[in-house]
Amino acid sequence: MRPYERVIKSVKGEELDNIPVVVWAIGQSYAPIAGIQDDIYYSDPKIMLEAQLKFHEMFPEVFTIPGLWPDIGTVPEASALGCEIEFVKNSPPRVVHSSINSLDEVKDLKVPDPINCKYTYKILEYLSYFIENTPKNLKKDFGYL
């Protein structure tokens, strides 16, 4: 039985010989395990995918949530809505300035165009890279991408 199928059976409460291991894994897990500085991890989809694949090589039966994915947190959404983003050397990217100061300002937000927003466009490029370069067995066995 594939790891993805084991996880689904477990979630449904179906009987299994053992409960599958599921780990929430993001850049803050992947980068250190791969021995990569955060700024390097987040700057290149190839390096990011390699780090995530290294995790899966080390722990081949572990199902990760959210799975293999272009991981830059909430940066695409926040930046598309006008927040200022900072990428620093030893930390994940973060919002350093909000685009709104009160809930009353939410109504003034505009629906962003992902193609014209720097980080939403970047994440779409990363996603294309991941789709093209993720090993087929991980897509099949784990249901990733």
C-alpha positions as a printed Julia matrix, in Angstrom:
145×3 Matrix{Float64}:
   0.0    0.0     0.0
   1.35   3.44   -0.94
   2.1    5.93    1.86
  -0.63   8.28    0.61
  -3.19   5.45    0.73
  -2.09   4.56    4.29
  -2.58   8.17    5.39
  -6.05   8.36    3.81
  -7.08   5.07    5.47
  -5.8    6.33    8.81
  -7.67   9.63    8.47
 -10.85   7.71    7.69
 -10.33   5.61   10.82
  -9.89   2.4     8.85
  -7.9   -0.41   10.43
  -4.17  -0.53    9.63
  -1.29  -2.6    10.95
   0.3    0.66   12.14
  -0.42   4.36   11.95
   1.6    6.17    9.28
   4.04   8.89   10.25
   2.91  12.31    9.05
   5.1   15.38    9.61
   4.4   19.05    9.01
   7.55  19.98    7.08
   8.44  23.4     5.71
  11.58  25.3     4.82
  12.5   25.62    8.47
  12.74  21.81    8.5
  14.12  21.2     5.03
  16.89  23.82    4.87
  18.73  22.76    8.06
  18.42  19.05    7.26
  19.96  19.74    3.84
  22.64  21.98    5.41
  21.48  25.01    3.44
  21.16  28.61    4.67
  17.63  29.95    4.53
  18.4   32.67    1.99
  19.86  30.07   -0.39
  16.95  27.67    0.15
  14.32  30.29   -0.69
  16.2   31.82   -3.63
  16.2   28.92   -6.09
  13.52  26.33   -6.91
  16.14  23.72   -7.82
  17.88  24.02   -4.44
  14.52  24.08   -2.66
  13.33  20.9    -4.36
  16.68  19.18   -3.78
  16.43  19.96   -0.05
  12.9   18.6     0.12
  13.93  15.48   -1.79
  16.85  14.97    0.6
  14.38  14.88    3.48
  12.4   12.19    1.66
  15.55  10.19    1.01
  16.38  10.31    4.73
  12.8    9.45    5.78
  11.3    7.5     2.86
   8.13   6.37    4.63
   7.26   9.74    6.16
   4.34  11.56    4.58
   4.81  15.32    4.78
   2.19  18.0     4.92
   1.88  20.05    2.83
   4.08  17.74    0.74
   6.61  18.79   -1.87
   5.81  22.35   -2.75
   7.36  25.73   -3.58
   7.69  26.93   -0.03
   7.91  30.64    0.67
   5.17  30.82    3.27
   2.59  33.55    3.06
   4.89  35.82    1.07
   3.01  35.53   -2.27
  -0.36  36.4    -0.78
   0.88  39.1     1.58
   3.02  40.83   -1.05
   0.21  40.68   -3.61
  -1.94  42.58   -1.11
   0.73  45.26   -0.69
   2.8   44.09    2.28
   6.52  44.74    2.34
   8.56  41.54    2.37
  12.1   40.92    3.62
  14.36  37.99    2.76
  17.15  37.67    5.32
  20.18  35.4     5.56
  19.29  33.07    8.42
  15.52  33.23    8.52
  12.52  32.48    6.32
  11.1   35.43    4.38
   8.79  37.58    6.44
   6.34  40.44    6.25
   8.0   43.58    7.63
   5.27  46.08    6.9
   1.55  45.46    6.6
  -0.47  47.08    3.84
  -3.36  47.8     6.22
  -3.52  49.07    9.77
  -7.12  48.22   10.64
  -9.92  45.92    9.6
 -11.73  48.93    8.15
  -9.07  49.08    5.42
  -9.74  45.54    4.17
 -12.57  46.81    1.96
 -10.05  48.97    0.09
  -7.8   46.06   -0.89
  -7.78  45.29   -4.6
  -7.86  41.79   -6.07
  -4.27  41.22   -7.19
  -3.16  39.95  -10.58
  -0.81  37.03   -9.8
   1.13  37.47  -13.04
   2.0   41.07  -12.19
   2.84  40.53   -8.52
   6.49  39.74   -7.92
   6.15  36.86   -5.47
   2.95  35.3    -6.75
   4.55  35.12  -10.19
   7.72  33.7    -8.61
   5.79  30.99   -6.78
   4.02  30.04  -10.02
   7.45  29.68  -11.68
   8.66  27.56   -8.75
   5.51  25.43   -8.97
   6.15  24.79  -12.67
   9.69  23.72  -11.83
   8.49  21.38   -9.08
   5.86  19.8   -11.33
   8.44  19.17  -14.06
  11.2   17.9   -11.76
   9.58  15.95   -8.94
  10.28  12.24   -9.33
   7.26  10.37  -10.66
   7.38   7.81   -7.86
   6.85  10.55   -5.23
   3.93  11.95   -7.17
   2.41   8.47   -7.46
   3.21   7.02   -4.04
   2.64  10.14   -1.94
   0.15  12.03   -4.12
   2.39  15.1    -4.17
   1.72  17.87   -6.68
